[in-house]
PDB file of C-alpha atoms in Angstrom:
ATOM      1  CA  UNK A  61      19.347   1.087 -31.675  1.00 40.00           C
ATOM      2  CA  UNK A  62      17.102   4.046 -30.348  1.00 38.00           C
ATOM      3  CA  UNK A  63      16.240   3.809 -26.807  1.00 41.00           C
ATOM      4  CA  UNK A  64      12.551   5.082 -27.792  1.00 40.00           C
ATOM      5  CA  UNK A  65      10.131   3.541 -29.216  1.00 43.00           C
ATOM      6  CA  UNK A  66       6.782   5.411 -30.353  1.00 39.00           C
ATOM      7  CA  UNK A  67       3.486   3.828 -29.580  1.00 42.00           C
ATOM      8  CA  UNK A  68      -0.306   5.613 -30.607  1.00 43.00           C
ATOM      9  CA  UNK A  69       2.160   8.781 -30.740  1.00 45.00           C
ATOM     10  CA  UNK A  70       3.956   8.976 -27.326  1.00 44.00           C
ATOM     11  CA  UNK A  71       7.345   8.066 -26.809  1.00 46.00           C
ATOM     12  CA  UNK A  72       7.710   5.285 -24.519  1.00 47.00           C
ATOM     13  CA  UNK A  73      11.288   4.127 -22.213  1.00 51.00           C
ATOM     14  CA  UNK A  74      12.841   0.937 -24.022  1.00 51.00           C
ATOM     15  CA  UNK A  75      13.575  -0.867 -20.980  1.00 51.00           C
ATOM     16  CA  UNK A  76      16.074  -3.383 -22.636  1.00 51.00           C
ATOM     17  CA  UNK A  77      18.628  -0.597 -22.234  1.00 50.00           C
ATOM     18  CA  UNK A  78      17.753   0.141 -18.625  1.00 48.00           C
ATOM     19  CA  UNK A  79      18.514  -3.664 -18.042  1.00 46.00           C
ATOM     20  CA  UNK A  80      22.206  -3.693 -19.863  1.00 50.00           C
ATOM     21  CA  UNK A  81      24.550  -4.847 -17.185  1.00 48.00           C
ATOM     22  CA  UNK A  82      21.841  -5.891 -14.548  1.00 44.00           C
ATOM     23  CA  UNK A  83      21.155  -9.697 -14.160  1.00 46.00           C
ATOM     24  CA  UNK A  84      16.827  -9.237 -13.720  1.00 43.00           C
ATOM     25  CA  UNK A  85      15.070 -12.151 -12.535  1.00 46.00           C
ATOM     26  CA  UNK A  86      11.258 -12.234 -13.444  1.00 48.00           C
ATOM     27  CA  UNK A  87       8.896  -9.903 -11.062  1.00 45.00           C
ATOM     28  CA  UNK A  88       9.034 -12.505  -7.694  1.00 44.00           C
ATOM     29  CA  UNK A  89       5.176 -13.703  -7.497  1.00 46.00           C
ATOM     30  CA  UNK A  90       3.518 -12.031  -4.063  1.00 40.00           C
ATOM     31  CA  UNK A  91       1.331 -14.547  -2.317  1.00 38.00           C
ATOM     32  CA  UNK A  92      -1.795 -15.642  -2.848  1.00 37.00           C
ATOM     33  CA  UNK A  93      -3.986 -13.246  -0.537  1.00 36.00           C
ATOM     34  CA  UNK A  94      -7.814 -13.684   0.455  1.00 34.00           C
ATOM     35  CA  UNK A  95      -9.639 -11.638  -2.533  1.00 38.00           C
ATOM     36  CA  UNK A  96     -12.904 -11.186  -0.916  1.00 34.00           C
ATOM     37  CA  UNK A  97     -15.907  -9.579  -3.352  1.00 36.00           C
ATOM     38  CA  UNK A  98     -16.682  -5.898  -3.232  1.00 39.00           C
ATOM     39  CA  UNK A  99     -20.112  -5.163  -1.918  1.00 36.00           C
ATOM     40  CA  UNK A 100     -22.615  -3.184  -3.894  1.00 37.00           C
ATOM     41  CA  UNK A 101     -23.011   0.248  -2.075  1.00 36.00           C
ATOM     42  CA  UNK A 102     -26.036   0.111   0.338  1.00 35.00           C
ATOM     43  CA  UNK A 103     -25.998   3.994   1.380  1.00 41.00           C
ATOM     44  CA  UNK A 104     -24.392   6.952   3.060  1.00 44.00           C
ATOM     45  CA  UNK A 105     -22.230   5.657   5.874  1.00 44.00           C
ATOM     46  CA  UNK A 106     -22.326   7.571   9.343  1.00 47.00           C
ATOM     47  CA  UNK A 107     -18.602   6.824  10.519  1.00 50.00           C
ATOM     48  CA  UNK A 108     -15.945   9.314   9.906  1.00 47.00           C
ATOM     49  CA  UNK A 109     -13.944   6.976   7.594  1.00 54.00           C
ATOM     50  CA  UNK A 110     -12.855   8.381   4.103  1.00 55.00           C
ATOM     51  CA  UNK A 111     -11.549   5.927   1.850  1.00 58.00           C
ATOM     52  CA  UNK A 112     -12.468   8.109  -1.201  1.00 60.00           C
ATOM     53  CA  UNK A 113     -10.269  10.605   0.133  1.00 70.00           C
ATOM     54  CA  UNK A 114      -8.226  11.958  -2.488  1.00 78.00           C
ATOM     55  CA  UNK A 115      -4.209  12.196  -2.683  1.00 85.00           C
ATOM     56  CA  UNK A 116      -2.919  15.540  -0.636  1.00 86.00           C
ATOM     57  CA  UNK A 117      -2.189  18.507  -3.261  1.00 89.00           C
ATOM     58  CA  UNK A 118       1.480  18.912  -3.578  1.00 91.00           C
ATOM     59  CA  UNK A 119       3.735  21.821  -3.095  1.00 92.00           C
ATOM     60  CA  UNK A 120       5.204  23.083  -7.076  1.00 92.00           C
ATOM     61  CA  UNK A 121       8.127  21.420  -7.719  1.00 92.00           C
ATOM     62  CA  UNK A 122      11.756  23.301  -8.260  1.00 94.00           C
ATOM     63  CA  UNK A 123      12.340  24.011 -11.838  1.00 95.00           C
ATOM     64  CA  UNK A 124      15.213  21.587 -12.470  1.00 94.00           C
ATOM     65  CA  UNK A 125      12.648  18.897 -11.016  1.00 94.00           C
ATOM     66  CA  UNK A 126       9.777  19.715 -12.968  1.00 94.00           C
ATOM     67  CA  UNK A 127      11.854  19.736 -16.322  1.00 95.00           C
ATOM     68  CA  UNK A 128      13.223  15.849 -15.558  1.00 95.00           C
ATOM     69  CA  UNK A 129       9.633  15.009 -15.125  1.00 95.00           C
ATOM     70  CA  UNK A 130       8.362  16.528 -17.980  1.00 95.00           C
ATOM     71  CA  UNK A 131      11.280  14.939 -19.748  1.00 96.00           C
ATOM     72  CA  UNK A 132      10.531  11.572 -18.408  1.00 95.00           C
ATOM     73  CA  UNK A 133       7.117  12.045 -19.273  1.00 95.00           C
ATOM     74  CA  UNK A 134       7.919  11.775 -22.586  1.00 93.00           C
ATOM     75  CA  UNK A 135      10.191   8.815 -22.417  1.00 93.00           C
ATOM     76  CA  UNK A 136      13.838  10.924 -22.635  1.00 95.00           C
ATOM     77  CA  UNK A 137      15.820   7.888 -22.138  1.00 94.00           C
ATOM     78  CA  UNK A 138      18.076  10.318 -19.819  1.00 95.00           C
ATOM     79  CA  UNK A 139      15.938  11.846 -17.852  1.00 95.00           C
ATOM     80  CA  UNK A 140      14.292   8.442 -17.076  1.00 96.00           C
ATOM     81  CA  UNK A 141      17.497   7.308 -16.017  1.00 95.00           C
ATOM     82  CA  UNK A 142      18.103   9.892 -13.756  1.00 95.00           C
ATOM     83  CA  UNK A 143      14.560   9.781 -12.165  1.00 95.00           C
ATOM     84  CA  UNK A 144      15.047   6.070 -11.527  1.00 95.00           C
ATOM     85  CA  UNK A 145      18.134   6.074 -10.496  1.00 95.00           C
ATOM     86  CA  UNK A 146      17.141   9.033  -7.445  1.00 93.00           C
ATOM     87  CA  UNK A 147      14.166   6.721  -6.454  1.00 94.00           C
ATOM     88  CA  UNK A 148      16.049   3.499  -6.413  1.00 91.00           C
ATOM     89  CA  UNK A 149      18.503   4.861  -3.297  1.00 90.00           C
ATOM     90  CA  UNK A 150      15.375   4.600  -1.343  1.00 91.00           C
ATOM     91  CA  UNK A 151      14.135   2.050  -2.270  1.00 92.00           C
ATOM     92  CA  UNK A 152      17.497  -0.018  -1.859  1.00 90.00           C
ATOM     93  CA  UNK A 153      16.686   0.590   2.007  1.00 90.00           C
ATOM     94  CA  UNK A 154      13.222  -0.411   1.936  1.00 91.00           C
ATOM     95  CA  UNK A 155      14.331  -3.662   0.575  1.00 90.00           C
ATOM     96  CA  UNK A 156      16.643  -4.405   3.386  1.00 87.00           C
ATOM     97  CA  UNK A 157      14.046  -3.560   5.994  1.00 87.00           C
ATOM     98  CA  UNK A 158      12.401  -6.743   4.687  1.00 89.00           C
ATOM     99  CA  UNK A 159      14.406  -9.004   2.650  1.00 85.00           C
ATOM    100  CA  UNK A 160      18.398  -8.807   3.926  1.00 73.00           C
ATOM    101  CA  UNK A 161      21.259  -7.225   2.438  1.00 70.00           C
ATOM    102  CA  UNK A 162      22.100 -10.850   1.246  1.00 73.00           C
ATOM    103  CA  UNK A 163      19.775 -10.855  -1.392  1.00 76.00           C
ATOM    104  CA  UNK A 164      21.362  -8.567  -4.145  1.00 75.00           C
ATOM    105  CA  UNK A 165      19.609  -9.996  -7.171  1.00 80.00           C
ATOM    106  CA  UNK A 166      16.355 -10.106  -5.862  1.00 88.00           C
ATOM    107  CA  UNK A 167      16.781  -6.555  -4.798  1.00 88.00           C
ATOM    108  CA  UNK A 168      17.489  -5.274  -8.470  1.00 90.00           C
ATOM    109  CA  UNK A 169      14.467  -7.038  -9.968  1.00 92.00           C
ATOM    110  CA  UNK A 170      12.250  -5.975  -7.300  1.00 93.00           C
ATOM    111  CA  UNK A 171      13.744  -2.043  -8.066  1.00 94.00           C
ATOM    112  CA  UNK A 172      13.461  -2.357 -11.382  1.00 94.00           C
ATOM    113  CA  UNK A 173       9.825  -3.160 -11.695  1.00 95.00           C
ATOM    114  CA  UNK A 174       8.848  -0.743  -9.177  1.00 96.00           C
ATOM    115  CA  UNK A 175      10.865   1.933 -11.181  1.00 96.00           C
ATOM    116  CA  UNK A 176       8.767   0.653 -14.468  1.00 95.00           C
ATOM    117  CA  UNK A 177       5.091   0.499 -12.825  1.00 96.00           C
ATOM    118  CA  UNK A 178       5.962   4.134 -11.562  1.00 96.00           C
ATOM    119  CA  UNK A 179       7.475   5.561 -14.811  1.00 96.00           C
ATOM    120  CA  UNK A 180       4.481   3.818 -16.862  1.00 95.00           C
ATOM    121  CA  UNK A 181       1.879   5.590 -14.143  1.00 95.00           C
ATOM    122  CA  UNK A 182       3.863   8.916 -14.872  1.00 96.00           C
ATOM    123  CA  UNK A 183       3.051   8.525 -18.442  1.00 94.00           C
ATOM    124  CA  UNK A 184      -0.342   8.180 -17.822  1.00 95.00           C
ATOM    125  CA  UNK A 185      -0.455  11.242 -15.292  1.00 94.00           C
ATOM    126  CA  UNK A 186      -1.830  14.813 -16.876  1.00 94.00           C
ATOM    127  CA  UNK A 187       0.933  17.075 -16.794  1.00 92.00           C
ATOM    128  CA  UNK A 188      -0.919  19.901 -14.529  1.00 92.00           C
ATOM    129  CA  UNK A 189      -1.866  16.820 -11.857  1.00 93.00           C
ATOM    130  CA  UNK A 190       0.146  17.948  -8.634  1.00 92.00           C
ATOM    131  CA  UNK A 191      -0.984  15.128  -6.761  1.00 94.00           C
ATOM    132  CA  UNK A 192       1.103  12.167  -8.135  1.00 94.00           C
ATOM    133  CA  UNK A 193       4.547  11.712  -6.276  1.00 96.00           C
ATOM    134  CA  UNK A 194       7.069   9.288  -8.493  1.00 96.00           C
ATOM    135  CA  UNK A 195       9.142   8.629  -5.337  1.00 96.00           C
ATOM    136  CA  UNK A 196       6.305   7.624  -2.973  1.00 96.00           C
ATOM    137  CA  UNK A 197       5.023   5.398  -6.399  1.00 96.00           C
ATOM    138  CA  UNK A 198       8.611   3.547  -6.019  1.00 97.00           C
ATOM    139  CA  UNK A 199       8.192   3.051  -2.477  1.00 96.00           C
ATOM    140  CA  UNK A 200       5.139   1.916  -1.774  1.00 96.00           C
ATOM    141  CA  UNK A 201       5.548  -0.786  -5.236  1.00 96.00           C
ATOM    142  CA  UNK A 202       8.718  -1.752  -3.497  1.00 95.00           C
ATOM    143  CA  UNK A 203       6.782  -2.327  -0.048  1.00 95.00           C
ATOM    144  CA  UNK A 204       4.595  -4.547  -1.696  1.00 94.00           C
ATOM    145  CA  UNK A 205       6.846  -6.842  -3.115  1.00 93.00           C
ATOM    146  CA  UNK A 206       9.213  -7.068  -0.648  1.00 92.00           C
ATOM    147  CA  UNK A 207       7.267  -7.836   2.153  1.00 92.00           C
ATOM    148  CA  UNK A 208       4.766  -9.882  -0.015  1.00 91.00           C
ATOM    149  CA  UNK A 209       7.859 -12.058  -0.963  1.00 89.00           C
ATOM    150  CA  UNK A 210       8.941 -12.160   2.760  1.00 86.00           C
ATOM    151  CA  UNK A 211       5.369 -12.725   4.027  1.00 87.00           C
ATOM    152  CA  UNK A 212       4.857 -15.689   1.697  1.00 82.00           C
ATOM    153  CA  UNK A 213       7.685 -18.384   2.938  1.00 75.00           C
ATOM    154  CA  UNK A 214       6.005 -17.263   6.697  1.00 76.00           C
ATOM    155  CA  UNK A 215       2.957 -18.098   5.785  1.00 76.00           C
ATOM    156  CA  UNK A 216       3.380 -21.104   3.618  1.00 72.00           C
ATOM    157  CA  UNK A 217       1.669 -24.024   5.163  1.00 67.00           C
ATOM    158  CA  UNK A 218      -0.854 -21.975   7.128  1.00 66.00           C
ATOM    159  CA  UNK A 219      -0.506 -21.769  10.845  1.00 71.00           C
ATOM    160  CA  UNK A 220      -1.570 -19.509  13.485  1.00 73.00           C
ATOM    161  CA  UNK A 221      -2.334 -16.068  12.372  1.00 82.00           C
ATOM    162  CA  UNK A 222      -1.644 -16.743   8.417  1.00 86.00           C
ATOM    163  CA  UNK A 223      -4.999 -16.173   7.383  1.00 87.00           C
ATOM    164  CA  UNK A 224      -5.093 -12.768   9.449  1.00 90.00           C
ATOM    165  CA  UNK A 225      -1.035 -12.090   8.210  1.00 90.00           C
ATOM    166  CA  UNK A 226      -2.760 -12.202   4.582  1.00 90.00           C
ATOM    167  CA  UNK A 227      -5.639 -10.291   5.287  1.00 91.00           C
ATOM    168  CA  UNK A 228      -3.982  -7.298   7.014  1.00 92.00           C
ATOM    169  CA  UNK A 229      -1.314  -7.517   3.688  1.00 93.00           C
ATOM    170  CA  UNK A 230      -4.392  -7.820   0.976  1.00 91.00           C
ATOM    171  CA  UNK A 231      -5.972  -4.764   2.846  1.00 91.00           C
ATOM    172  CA  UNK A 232      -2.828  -2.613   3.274  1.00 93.00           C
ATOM    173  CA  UNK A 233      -1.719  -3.317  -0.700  1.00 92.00           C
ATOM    174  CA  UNK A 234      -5.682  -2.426  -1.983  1.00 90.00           C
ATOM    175  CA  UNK A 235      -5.250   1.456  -0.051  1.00 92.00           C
ATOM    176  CA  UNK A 236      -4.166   4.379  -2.427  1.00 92.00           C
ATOM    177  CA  UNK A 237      -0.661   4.789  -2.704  1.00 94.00           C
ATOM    178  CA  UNK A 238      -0.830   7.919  -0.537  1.00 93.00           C
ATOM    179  CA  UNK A 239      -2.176   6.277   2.457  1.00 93.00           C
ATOM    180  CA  UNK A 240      -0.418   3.230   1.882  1.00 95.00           C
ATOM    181  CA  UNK A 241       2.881   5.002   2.153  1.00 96.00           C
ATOM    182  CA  UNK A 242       2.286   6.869   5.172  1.00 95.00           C
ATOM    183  CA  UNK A 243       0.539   3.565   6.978  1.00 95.00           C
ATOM    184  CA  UNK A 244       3.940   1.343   5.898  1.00 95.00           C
ATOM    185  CA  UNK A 245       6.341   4.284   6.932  1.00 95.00           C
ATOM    186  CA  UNK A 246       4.881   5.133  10.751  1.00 95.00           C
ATOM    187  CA  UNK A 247       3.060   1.259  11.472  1.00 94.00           C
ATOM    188  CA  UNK A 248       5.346  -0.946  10.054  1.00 93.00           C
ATOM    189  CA  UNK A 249       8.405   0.370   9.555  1.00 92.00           C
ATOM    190  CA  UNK A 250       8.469   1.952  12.586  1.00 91.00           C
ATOM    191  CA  UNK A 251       8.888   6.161  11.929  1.00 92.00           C
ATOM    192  CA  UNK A 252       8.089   8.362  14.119  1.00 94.00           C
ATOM    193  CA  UNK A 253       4.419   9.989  13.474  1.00 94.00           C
ATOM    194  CA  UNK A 254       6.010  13.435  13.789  1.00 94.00           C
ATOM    195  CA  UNK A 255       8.136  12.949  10.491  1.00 93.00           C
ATOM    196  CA  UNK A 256       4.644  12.720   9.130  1.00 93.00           C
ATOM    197  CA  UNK A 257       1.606  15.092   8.488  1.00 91.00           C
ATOM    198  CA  UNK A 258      -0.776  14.565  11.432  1.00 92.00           C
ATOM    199  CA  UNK A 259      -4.084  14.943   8.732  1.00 89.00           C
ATOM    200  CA  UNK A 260      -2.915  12.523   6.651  1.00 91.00           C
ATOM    201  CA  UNK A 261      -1.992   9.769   9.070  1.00 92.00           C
ATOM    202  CA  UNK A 262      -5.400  10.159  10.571  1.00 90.00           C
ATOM    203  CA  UNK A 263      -6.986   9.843   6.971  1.00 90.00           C
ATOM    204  CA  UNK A 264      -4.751   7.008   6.002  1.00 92.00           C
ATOM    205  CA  UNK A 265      -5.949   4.912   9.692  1.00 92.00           C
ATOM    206  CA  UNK A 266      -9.208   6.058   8.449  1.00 89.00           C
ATOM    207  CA  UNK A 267      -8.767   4.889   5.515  1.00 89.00           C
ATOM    208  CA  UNK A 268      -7.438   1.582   6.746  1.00 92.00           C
ATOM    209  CA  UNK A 269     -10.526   0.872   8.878  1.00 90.00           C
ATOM    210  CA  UNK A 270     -12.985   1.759   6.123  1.00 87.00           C
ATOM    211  CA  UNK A 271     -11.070  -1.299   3.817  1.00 88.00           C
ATOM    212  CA  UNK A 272     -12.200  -3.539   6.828  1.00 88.00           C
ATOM    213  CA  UNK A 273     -15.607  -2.144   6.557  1.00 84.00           C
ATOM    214  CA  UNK A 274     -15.565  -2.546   2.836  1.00 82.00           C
ATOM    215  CA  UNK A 275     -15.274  -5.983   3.029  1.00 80.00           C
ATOM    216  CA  UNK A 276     -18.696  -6.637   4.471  1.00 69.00           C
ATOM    217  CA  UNK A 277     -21.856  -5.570   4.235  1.00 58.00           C
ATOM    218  CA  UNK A 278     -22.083  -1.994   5.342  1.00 50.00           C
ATOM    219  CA  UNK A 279     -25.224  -0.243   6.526  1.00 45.00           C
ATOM    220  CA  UNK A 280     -26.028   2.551   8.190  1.00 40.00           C
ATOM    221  CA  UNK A 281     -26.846   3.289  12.287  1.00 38.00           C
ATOM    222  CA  UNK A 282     -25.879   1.942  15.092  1.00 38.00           C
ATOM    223  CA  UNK A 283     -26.847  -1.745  13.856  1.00 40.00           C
ATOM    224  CA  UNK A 284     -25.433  -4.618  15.909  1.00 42.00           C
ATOM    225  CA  UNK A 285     -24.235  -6.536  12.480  1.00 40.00           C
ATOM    226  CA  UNK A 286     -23.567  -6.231   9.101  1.00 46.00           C
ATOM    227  CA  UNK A 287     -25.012  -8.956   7.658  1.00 54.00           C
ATOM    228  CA  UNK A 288     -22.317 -11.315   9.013  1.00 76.00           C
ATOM    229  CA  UNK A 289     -20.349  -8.755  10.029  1.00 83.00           C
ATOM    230  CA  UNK A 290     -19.934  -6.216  12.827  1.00 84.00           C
ATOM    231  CA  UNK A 291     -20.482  -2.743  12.214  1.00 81.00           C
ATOM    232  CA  UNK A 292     -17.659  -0.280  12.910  1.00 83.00           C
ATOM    233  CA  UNK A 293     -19.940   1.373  15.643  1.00 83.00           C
ATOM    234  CA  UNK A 294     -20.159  -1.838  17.274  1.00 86.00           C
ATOM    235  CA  UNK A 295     -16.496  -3.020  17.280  1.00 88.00           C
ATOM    236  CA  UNK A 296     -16.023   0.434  18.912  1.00 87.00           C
ATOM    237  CA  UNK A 297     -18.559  -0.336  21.579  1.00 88.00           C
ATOM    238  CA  UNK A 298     -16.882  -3.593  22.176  1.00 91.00           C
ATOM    239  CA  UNK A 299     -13.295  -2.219  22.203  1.00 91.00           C
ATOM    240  CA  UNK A 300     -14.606   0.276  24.914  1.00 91.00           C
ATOM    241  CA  UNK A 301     -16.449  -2.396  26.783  1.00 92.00           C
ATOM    242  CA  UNK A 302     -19.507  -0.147  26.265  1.00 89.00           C
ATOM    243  CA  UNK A 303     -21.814  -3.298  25.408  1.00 88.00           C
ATOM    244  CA  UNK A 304     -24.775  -5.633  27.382  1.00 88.00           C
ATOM    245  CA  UNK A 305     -23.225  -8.560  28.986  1.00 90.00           C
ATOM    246  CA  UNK A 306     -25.637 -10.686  26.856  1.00 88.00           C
ATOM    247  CA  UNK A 307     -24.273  -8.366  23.614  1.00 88.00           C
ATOM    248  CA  UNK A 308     -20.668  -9.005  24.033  1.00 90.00           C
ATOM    249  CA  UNK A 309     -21.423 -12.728  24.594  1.00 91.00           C
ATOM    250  CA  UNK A 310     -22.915 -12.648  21.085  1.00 89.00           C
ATOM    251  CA  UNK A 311     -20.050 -10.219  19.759  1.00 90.00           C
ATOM    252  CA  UNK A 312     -17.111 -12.615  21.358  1.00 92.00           C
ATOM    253  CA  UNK A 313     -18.510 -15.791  19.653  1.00 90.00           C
ATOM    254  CA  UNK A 314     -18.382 -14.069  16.646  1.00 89.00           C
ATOM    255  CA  UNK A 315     -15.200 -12.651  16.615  1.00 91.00           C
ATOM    256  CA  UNK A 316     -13.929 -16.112  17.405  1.00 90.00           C
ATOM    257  CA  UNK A 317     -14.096 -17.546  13.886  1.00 87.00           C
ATOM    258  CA  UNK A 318     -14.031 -13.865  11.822  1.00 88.00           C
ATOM    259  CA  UNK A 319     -10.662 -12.864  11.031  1.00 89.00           C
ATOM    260  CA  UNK A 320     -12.160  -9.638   8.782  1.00 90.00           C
ATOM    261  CA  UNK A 321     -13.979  -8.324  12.135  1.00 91.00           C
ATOM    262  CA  UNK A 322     -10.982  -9.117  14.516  1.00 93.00           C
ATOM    263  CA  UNK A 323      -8.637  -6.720  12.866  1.00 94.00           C
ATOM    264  CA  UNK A 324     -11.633  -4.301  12.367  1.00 92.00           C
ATOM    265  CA  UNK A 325     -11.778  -4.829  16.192  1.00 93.00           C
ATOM    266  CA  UNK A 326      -8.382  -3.883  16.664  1.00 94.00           C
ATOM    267  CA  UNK A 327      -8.215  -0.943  14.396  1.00 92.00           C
ATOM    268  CA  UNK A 328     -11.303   0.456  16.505  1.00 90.00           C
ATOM    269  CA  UNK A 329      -9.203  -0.141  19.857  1.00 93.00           C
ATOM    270  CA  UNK A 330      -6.139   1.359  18.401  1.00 93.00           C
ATOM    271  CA  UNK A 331      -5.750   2.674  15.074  1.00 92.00           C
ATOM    272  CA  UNK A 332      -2.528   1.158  13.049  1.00 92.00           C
ATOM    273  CA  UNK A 333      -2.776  -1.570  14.881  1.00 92.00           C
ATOM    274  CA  UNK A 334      -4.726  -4.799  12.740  1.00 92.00           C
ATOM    275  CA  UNK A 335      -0.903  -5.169  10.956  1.00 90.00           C
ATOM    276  CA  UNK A 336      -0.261  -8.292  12.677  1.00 86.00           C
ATOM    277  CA  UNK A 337       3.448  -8.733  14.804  1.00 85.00           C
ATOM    278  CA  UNK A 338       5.025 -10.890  11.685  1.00 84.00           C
ATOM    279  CA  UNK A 339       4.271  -7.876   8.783  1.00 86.00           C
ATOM    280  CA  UNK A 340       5.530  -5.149  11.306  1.00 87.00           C
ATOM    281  CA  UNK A 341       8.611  -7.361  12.402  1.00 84.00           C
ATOM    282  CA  UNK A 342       9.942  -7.874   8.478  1.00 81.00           C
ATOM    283  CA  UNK A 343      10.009  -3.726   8.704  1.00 78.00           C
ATOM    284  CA  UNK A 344      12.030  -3.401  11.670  1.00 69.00           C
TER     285      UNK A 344
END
């Protein structure tokens, strides 16, 4: 039986073969996290935040790299192979950090779809696109699950800080996969910034703060409130304890029963740091 299979005239992976030999359970389900709507755009925004930032322009690839791409563009049952196999080292770790070498099973599955997700966004990458990396793809869809399946017999039940735990996860899954790596790598797994590009760590906490924001109604100016919400310039102000006595009152009492505005809070006091203790502890 051929390993590829042709569909609207592109050779696709058969992933039946990939599985020979490997027991795969179904994809483990990632927990149910608080899906708020997306706000209708109500203007320019004055804060240095950049959310629409786009993915960093990689260096050419070697040759011999470029070819197994190209290759595994085109659903070469080989060079897939190969590709996956390189990715899945890395990964292997990643799953450790979070769920235990104990759990050898759910480790494969949890590679294997990652590995399929990235190879299936590969196929759907132009050729001449320099942006899209298919290890950092395998990483951050390994992330996801991992500490999504971790995360969800914590927070089971409720209890303190769930709601916040699920938050912080929804918001750090919904960021681009090239901020999303860098913000899993260096704030919850623990890496030193330096192993990192200082530009794009800043533009990945920026990003991360400007998710917060999204969630809300967001307006421009110094404006005390977002509808229901507090503005990014006045978190700030309360994080520096730059506010009237009679304004942080107000801003206290609010932040009291708003989970989305207390980690907006805390990523104004200290960028990286709205991933609540129990997300950065499964990393570490």
């Amino acid at each position: 039986m051929s390993d590829v299979r042709r569909s609207g005239g592109r050779a696709t992976w058969d992933w039946t073969t990939f599985r020979r030999g490997v027991t795969v359970r179904p994809a483990p389900s990632e927990p149910e996290t608080l899906r708020l709507p997306r706000p209708p755009l109500l203007g320019p925004d004055p804060f240095p935040h950049a959310l629409s930032t786009g993915p960093p322009l990689l260096p050419p690839l070697p040759p011999e790299r470029a070819d197994l791409l190209h290759r595994a563009r085109l659903g070469e049952p080989g060079a897939v192979h190969r590709l996956c196999a390189r990715a899945a080292r890395p990964g292997q770790r990643i799953v450790r950090r979070y769920l235990g070498p104990a759990q050898r099973e759910i480790t494969e599955a949890l590679l294997f779809h990652a590995c399929r997700r990235a190879v299936g966004a590969l196929q759907h990458t132009p050729p001449e696109d320099r942006t899209f990396d298919f290890d950092r793809e395998v990483r951050v869809g390994v992330r996801r699950a991992a500490a999504g399946r971790a995360l969800h017999r914590e927070v089971t039940g409720g209890g303190p800080g769930a709601e916040e735990t699920l938050l912080a996860y929804d918001v750090l899954t919904s960021l681009p996969s090239h901020h999303a790596d860098v913000l899993w790598a260096v704030c919850v797994e623990g890496e030193p910034p330096a192993r990192h590009s200082p530009a794009l760590l800043q533009a990945a906490l920026d990003t991360l703060a400007d998710a917060y924001l999204w969630r809300g109604l967001r307006r421009t100016g110094p404006v005390e409130a977002r509808g229901s919400h507090l503005s990014y310039l006045t978190a700030l102000s309360h994080a520096r304890h730059d506010l009237t006595a009679h304004h942080a009152t107000r801003v206290r009492a609010h932040l009291d029963g708003c989970v989305l505005c207390r980690l907006l809070t805390a990523e104004a006091a200290a960028p990286g740091s709205s991933l609540p203790a129990r997300l950065r502890r499964r990393g570490t």
